[in-house]
Coordinates of C-alpha atoms and ligand atoms in Angstrom, one line a residue:
X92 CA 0.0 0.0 0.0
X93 CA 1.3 3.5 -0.7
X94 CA 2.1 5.3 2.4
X95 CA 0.3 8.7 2.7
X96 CA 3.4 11.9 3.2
X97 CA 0.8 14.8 3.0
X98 CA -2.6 15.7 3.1
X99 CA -5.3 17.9 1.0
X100 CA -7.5 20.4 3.4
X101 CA -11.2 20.2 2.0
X102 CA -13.1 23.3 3.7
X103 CA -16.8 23.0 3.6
X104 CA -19.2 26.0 4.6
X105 CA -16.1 27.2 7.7
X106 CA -15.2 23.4 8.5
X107 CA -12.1 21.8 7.2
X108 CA -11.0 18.1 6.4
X109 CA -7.7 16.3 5.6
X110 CA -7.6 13.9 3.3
X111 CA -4.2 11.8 2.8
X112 CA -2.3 12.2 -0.7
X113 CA -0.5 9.2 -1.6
X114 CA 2.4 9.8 -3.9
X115 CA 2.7 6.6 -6.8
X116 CA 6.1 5.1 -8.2
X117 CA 5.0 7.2 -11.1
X118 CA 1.9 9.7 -11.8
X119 CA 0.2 11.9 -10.4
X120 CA -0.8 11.8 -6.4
X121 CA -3.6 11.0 -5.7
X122 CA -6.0 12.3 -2.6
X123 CA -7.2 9.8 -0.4
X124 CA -11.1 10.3 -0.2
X125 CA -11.7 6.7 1.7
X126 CA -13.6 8.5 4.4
X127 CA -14.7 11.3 3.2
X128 CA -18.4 11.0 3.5
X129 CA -18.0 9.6 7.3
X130 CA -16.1 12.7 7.9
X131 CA -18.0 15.4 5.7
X132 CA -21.4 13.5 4.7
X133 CA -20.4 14.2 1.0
X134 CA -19.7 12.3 -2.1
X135 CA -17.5 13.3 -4.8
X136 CA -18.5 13.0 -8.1
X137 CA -16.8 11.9 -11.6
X138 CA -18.9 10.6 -14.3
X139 CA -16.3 8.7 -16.3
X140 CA -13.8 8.4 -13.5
X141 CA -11.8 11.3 -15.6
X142 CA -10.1 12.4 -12.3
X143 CA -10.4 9.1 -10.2
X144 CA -8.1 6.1 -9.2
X145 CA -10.3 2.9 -8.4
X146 CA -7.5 0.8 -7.0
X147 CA -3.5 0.7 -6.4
X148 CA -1.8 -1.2 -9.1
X149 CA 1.6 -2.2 -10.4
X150 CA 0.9 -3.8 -13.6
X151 CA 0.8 -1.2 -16.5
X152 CA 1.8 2.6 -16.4
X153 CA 0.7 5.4 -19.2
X154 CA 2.1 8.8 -19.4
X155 CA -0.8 10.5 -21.6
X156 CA 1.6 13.5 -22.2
X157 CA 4.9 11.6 -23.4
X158 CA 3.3 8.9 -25.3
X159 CA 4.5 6.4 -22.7
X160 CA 2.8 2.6 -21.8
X161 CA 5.1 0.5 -19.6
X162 CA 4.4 -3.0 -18.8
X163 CA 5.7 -3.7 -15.2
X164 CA 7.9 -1.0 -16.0
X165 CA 9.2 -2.4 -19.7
X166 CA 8.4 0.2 -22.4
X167 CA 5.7 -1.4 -25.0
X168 CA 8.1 -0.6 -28.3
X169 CA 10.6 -2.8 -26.5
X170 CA 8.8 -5.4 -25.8
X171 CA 6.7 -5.0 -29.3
X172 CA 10.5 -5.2 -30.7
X173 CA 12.5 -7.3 -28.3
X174 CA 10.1 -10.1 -26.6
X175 CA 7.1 -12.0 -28.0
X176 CA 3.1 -12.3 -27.0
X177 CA 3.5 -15.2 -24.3
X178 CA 6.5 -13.8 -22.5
X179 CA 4.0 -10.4 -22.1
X180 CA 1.6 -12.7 -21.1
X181 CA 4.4 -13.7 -18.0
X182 CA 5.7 -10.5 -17.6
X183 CA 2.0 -9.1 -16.6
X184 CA 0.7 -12.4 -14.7
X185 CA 3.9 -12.9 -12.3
X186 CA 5.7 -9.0 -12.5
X187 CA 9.0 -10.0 -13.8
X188 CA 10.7 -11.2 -17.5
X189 CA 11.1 -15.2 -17.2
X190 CA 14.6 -17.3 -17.2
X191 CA 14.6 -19.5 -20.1
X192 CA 13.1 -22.5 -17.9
X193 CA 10.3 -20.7 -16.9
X194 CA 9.3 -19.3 -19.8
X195 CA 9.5 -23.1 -21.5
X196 CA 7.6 -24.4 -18.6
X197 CA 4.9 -21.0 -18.7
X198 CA 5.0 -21.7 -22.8
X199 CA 4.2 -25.4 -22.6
X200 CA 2.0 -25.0 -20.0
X201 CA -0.4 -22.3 -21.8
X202 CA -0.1 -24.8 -25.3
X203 CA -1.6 -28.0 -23.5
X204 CA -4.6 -25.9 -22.5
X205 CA -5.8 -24.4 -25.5
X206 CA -8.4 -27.1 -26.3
X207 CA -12.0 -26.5 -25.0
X208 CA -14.0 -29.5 -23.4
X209 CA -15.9 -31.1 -26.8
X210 CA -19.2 -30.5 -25.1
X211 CA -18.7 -26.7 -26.0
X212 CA -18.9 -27.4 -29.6
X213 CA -22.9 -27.8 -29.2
X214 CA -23.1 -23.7 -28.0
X215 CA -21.5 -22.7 -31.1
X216 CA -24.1 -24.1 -33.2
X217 CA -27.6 -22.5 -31.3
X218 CA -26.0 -19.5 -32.2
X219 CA -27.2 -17.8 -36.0
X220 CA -24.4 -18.1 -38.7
X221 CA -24.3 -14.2 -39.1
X222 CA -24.1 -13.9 -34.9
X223 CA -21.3 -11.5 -34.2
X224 CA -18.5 -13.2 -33.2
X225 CA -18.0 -11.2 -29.9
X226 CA -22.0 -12.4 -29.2
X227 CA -20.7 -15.6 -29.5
X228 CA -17.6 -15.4 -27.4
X229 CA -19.3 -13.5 -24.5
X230 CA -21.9 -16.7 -24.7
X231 CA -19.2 -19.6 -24.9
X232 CA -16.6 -17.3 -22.2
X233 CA -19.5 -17.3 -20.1
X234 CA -20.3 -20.7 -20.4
X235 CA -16.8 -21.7 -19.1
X236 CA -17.6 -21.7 -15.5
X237 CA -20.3 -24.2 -16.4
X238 CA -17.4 -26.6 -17.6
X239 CA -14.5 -25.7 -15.7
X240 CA -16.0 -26.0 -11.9
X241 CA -12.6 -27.1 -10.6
X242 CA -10.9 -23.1 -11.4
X243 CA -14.5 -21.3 -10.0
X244 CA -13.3 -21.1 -6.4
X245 CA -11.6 -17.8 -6.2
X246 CA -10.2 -18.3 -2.8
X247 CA -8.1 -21.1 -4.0
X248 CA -4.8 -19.7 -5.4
X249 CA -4.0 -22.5 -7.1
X250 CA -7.2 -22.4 -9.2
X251 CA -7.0 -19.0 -9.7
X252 CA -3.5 -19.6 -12.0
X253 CA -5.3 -22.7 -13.7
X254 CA -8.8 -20.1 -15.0
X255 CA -5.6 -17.6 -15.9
X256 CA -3.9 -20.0 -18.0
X257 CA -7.1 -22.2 -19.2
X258 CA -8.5 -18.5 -20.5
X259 CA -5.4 -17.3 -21.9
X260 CA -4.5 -20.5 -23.7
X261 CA -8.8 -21.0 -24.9
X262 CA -9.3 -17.4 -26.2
X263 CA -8.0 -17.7 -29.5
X264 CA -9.2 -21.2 -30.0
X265 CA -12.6 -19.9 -29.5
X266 CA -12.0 -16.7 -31.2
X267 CA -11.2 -19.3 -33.8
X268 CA -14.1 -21.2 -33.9
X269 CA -16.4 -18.1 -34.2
X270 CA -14.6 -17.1 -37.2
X271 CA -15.6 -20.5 -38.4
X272 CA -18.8 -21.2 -37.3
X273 CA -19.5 -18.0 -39.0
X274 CA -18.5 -18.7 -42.6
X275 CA -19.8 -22.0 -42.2
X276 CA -16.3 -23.8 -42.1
X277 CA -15.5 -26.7 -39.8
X278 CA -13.6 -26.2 -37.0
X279 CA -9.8 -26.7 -36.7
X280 CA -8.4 -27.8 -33.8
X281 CA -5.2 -26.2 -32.3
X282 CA -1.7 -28.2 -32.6
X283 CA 0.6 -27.8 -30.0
X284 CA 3.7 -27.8 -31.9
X285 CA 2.4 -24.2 -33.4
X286 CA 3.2 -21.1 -31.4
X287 CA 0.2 -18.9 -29.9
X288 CA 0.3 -16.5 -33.0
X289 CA 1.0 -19.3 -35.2
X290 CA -2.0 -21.4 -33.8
X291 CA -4.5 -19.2 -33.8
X292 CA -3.6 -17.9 -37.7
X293 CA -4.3 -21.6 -38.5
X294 CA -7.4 -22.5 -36.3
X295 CA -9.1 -19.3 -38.5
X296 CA -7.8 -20.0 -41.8
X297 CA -6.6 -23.8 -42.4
X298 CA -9.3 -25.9 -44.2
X299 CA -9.4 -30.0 -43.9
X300 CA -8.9 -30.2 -47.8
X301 CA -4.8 -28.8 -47.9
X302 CA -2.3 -27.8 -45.4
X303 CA -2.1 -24.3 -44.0
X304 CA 1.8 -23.2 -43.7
X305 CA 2.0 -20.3 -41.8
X306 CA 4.0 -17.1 -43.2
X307 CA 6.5 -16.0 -40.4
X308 CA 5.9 -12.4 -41.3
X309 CA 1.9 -12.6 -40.4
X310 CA 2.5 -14.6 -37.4
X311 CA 5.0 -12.0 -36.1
X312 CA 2.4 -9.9 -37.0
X313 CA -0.3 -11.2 -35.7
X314 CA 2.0 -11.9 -32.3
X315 CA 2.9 -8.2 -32.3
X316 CA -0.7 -7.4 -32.2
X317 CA -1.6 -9.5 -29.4
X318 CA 1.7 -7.8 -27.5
X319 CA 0.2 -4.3 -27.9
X320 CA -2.9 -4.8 -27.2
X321 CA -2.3 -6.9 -23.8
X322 CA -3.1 -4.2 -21.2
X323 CA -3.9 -1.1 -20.2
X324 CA -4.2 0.8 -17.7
X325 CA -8.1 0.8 -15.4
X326 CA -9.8 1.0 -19.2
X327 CA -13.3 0.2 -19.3
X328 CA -13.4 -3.1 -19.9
X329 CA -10.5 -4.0 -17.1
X330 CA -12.8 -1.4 -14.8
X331 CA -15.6 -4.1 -15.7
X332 CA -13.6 -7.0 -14.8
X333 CA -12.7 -5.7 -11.6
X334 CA -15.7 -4.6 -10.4
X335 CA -17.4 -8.2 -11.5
X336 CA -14.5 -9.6 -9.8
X337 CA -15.3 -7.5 -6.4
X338 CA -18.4 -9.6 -5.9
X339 CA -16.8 -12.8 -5.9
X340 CA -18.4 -13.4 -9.5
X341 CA -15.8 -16.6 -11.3
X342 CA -12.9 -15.3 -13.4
X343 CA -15.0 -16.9 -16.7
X344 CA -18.0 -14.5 -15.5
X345 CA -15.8 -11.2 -14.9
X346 CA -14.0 -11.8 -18.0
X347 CA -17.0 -12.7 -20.3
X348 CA -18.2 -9.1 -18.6
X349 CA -14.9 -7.6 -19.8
X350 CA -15.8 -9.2 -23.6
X351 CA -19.3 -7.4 -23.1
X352 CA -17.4 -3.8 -22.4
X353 CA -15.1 -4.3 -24.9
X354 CA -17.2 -4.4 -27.9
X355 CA -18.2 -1.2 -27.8
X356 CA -17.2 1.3 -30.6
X357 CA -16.0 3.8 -28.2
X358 CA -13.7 1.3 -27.1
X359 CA -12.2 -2.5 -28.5
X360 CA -14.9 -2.0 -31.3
X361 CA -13.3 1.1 -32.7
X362 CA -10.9 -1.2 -34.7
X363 CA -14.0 -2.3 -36.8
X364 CA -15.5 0.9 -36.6
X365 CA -12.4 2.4 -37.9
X366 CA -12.1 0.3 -41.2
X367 CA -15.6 1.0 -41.8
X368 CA -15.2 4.5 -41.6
X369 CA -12.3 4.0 -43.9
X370 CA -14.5 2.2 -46.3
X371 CA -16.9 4.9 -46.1
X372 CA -15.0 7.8 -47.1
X373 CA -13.5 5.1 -49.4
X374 CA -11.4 8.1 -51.8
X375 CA -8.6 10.8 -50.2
X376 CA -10.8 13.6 -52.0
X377 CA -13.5 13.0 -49.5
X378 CA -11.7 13.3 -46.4
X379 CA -11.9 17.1 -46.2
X380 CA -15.9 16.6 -45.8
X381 CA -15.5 14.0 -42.8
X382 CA -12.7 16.3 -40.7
X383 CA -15.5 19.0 -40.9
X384 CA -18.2 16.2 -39.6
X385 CA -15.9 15.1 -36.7
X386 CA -15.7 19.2 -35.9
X387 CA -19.3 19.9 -36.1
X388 CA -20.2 19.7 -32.7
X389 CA -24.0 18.9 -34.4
X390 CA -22.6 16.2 -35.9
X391 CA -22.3 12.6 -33.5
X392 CA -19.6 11.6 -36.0
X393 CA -16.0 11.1 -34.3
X394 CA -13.3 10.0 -36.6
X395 CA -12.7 6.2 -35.0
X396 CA -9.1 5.4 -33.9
X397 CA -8.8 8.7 -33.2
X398 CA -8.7 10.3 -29.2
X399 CA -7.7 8.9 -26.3
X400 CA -9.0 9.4 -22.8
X401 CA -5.6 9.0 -21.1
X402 CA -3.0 9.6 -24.1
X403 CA -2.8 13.5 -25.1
X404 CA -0.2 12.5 -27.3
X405 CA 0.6 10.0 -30.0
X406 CA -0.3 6.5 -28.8
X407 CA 3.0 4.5 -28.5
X408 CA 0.9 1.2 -30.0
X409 CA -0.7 3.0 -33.0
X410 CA 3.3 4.3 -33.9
X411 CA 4.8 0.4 -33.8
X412 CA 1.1 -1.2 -35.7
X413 CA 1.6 1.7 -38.0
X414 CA 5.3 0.5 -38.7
X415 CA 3.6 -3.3 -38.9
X416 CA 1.1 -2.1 -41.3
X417 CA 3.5 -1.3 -43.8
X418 CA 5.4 -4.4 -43.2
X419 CA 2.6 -6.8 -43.6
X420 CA 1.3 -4.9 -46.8
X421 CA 4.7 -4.9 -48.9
X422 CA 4.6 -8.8 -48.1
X423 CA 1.1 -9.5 -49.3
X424 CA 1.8 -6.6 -52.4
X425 CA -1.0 -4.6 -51.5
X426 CA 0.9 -1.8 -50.2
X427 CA -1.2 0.3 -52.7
X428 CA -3.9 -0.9 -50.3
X429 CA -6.5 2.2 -50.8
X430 CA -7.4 2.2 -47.8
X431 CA -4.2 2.5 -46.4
X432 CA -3.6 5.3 -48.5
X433 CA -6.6 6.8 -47.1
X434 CA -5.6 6.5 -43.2
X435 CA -2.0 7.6 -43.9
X436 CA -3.6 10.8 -45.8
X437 CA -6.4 11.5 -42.6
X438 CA -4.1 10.9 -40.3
X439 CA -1.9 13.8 -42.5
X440 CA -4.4 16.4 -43.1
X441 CA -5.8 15.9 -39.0
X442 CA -2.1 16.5 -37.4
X443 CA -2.2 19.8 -39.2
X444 CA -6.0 20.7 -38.2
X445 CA -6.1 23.0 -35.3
X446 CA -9.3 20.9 -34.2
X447 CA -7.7 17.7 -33.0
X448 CA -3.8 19.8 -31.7
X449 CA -6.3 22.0 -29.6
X450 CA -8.2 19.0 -28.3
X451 CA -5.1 16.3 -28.6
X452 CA -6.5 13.6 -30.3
X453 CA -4.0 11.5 -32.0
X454 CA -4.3 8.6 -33.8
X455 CA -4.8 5.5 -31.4
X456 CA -4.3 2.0 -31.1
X457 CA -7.2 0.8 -33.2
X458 CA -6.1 3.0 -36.3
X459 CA -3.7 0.7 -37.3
X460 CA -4.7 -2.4 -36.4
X461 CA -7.9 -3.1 -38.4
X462 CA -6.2 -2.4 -41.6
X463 CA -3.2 -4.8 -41.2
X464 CA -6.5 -7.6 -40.0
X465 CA -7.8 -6.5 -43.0
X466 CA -4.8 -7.2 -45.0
X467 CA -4.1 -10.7 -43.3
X468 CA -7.7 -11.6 -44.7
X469 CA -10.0 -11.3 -41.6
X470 CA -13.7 -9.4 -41.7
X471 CA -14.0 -6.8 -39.7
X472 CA -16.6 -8.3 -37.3
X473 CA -13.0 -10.2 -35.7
X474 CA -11.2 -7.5 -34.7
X475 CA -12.5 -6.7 -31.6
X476 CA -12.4 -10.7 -30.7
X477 CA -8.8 -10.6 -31.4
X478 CA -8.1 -7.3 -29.3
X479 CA -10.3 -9.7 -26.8
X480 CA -7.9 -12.6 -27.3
X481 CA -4.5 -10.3 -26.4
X482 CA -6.9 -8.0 -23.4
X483 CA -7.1 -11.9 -21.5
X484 CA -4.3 -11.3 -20.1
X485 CA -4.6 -7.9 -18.8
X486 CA -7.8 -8.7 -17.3
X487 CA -6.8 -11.7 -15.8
X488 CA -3.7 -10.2 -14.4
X489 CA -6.1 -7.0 -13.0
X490 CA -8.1 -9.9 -12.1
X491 CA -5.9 -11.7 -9.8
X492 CA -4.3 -8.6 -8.5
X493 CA -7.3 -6.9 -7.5
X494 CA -7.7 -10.5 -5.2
X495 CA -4.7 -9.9 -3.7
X496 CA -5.4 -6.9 -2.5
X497 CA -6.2 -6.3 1.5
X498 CA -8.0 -3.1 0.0
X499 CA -10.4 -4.8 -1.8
X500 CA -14.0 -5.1 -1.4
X501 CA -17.3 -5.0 -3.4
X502 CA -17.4 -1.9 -6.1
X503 CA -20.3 0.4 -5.0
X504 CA -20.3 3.8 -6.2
X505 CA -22.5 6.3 -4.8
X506 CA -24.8 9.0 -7.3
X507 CA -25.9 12.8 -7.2
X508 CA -29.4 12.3 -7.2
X509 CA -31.6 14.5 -9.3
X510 CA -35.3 12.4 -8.9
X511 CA -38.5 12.7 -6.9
X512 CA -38.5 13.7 -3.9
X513 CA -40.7 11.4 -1.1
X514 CA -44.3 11.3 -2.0
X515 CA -47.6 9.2 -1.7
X516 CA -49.0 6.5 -4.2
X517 CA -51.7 8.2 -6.2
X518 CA -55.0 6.1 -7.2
X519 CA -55.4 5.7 -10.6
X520 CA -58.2 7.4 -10.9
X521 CA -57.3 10.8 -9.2
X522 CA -54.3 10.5 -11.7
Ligands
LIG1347 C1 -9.5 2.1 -26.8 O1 -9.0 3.5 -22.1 C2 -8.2 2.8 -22.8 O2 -7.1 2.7 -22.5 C3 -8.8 2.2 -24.1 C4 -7.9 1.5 -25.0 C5 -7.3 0.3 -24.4 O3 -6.2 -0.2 -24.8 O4 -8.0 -0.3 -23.5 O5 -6.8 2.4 -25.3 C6 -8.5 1.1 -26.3 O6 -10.6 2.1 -26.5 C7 -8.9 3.2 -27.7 C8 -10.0 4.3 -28.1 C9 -10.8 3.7 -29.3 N1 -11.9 4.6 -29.5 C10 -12.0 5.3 -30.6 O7 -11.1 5.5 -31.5 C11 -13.4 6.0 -30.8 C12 -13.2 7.5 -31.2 N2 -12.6 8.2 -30.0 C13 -13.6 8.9 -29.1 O8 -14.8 8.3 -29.0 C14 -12.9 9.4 -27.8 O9 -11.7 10.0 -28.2 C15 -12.6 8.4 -26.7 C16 -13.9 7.7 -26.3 C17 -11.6 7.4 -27.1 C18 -12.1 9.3 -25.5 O10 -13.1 10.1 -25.2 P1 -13.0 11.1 -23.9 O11 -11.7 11.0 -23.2 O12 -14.2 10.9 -23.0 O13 -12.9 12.5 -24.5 P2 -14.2 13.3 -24.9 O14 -15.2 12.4 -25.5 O15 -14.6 14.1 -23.7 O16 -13.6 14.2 -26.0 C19 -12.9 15.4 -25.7 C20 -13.2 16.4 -26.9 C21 -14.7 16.5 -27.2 O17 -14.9 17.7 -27.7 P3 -15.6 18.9 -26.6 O18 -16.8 18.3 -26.1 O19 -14.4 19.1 -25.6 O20 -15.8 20.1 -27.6 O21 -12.6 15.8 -28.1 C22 -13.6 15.5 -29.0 C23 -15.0 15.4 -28.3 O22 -16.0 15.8 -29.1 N3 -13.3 14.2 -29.6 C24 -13.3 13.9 -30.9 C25 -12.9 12.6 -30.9 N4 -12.6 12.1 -29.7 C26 -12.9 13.2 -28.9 N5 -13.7 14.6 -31.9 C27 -13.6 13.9 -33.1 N6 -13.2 12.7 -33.3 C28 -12.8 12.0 -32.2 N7 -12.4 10.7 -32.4

């Protein structure tokens, strides 16, 4: 626990109150307000938490004004560069880079769980074709504490690591077998002399009638994206998970709640929502008319994979996917790719607007990403399932951290009420 050096004085109509300030390893300090309404008999308030810390962590750090996100202190370019998806996956779940044993021992571990129990086939097919394959996941994620009862009980540390590697080593398989179940392929079944990246690009696209061979560039590819997209911060899907996880809900519950959040277009679903809106404007002669759409404050149109709540900066995953994206497209000779031509020219003409310098918005994470998916051959409705694949382990390691911690107990925010007042039922007829 951080130990408190100072305090804040809160004055309220003549009577004052201290509140501790903790100081962090890095950030901003932070104003304890624990006991603020048993002192003062007020709340605070923050829709959006823009001002608030929910918890004490030591898992991921961003500085929003550099362009920073460390990983238990390791900056993400680094690791995008130097280390690989599954070593993140260490580095996050245990705080420190493995030796070589461990990492062999972590590795093999995660690759002899990344079957699911045959019985979870049958839930893949009362689902439509044309479900979206992040329905389907929250369904079958969900549906993992109906088949893994021996890594429910949350008090038992030992079955707390075995849901964290079951769910890290089972995401992409059943990632996978949305994919297929939607385009009405059978299902392939991971192989365990594949890596992660390697796996997961065969489960979606092998087919019984020839052997898949997997190009090293897309698997390092598709491993890099699963690296930068690992963790980040209290977001709002790991804000989900953890307050799931404060009711003593089973990890496969918090993090099918985690799946939920993240499909929204404000957040994991701006990858899709980003391509589309690359598709839409379609030609560089009509970006001038969207810019002026995302300034018209009468206008609901934002320009996706653009803004960031915490960055104020460039994001430092959107600079190395951006760097990937033109890797990936000289190998499959589509670096003419129009619609990569389009981003590259938005993201030109909105550096220089005024609009987004005054207001900061920078091109983020999801800018990138969907059009190097795109390029490898996936439809747009699997990008936020893969950025659900590589978040696992975030929310896992929030998860299990957020257990461990003597602070913890059941999220229960308070609210400014604005309602009725007391008052007496009326009879319907002296209505
Ligand atoms: C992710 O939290 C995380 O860490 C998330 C994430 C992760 O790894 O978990 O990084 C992943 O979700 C990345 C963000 C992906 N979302 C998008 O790309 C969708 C488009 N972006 C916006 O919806 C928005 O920028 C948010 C939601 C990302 C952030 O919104 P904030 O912090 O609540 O900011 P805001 O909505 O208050 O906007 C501030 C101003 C507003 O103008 P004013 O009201 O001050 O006049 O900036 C404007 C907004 O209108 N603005 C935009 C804009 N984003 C913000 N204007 C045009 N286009 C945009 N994209």
């Amino acid at each position: 626990m951080a130990d408190s050096t100072r305090t804040a004085t809160l004055t309220i109509d003549g009577k004052s109150f201290a509140l501790p300030i903790y100081s962090p390893t890095a950030g901003p300090d932070v104003v304890d307000i624990t006991k603020l309404y048993a002192q003062a008999g007020v709340f605070t308030h923050d829709p959006g938490f823009t001002s608030t810390s929910s918890c004490e962590s030591a898992i991921t750090f961003i500085d929003g004004d550099k362009g920073e996100l460390l990983h238990r202190g390791y900056p993400i370019d680094q690791l995008a560069e130097k280390s690989h998806y599954l070593e993140v996956c260490y580095l996050l779940l245990y705080g420190e880079l493995p030796t070589a044993a461990e990492l062999e021992h972590f590795e093999t571990t995660i690759t002899r769980h990344t079957m699911i129990h045959e019985q979870m086939h049958n839930f893949f097919r009362g689902f439509r074709r044309d479900a979206h394959p992040m329905a389907t996941m929250v369904g079958v994620v969900g549906a993992m504490s109906a088949f893994y009862h021996d890594s429910t009980d949350i008090t038992d540390e030992r079955q707390r690591e075995i849901a964290s590697h079951r769910l890290i080593a089972k995401m992409p398989t059943i990632a996978a077998m949305a994919y297929k179940y939607s385009i009405g392929q059978p299902f392939v079944y991971p192989r365990n002399d594949l890596d992660y990246a390697s796996n997961f690009l065969r489960m979606c696209f092998a087919v019984p009638a020839e052997e898949y061979v997997v190009d090293p560039v897309l698997s390092r590819a598709m491993d890099r994206i699963f690296t930068l997209h690992a963790d980040h911060e209290q977001n709002a899907s790991t804000s989900t998970v953890r307050l799931a996880s404060s009711s003593g809900a089973n990890p496969f519950a918090c993090i099918a709640a985690g799946i939920a959040c993240l499909w929204g277009p404000a957040h994991g679903g701006a990858n899709q929502a980003c391509l589309e809106m690359l598709k839409e404007i379609g030609t560089v002669d009509r970006i001038p008319e969207y810019i002026a759409r995302a300034k018209d404050k009468n206008d609901p149109f934002r320009l996706m994979g653009f803004g960031h709540r915490v960055y104020k900066n460039f994001d430092p995953r959107a600079k190395v996917m951006k760097q990937s994206a033109d890797e990936v497209l000289d190998l499959l000779g589509v670096e003419n790719n129009p619609l990569l031509q389009v981003a590259k020219e938005l993201e030109r003409i909105a550096l220089q607007d005024d609009y987004f310098a005054e207001k900061k918005l920078f091109p983020n994470v999801d800018f990138y990403s969907g059009i190097i998916l795109e390029a490898m051959g996936f439809p747009t409705s699997m990008f936020t399932p893969i950025f659900a694949v590589s978040r696992t382990v975030g929310w896992i390691s929030q998860w299990k951290e957020q257990l461990a911690d003597p602070a913890m107990k059941i999220g229960r925010p308070r609210q400014l009420y604005m309602g009725a007042t007391l008052r007496d039922y009326v009879e319907i007829e002296d209505r």
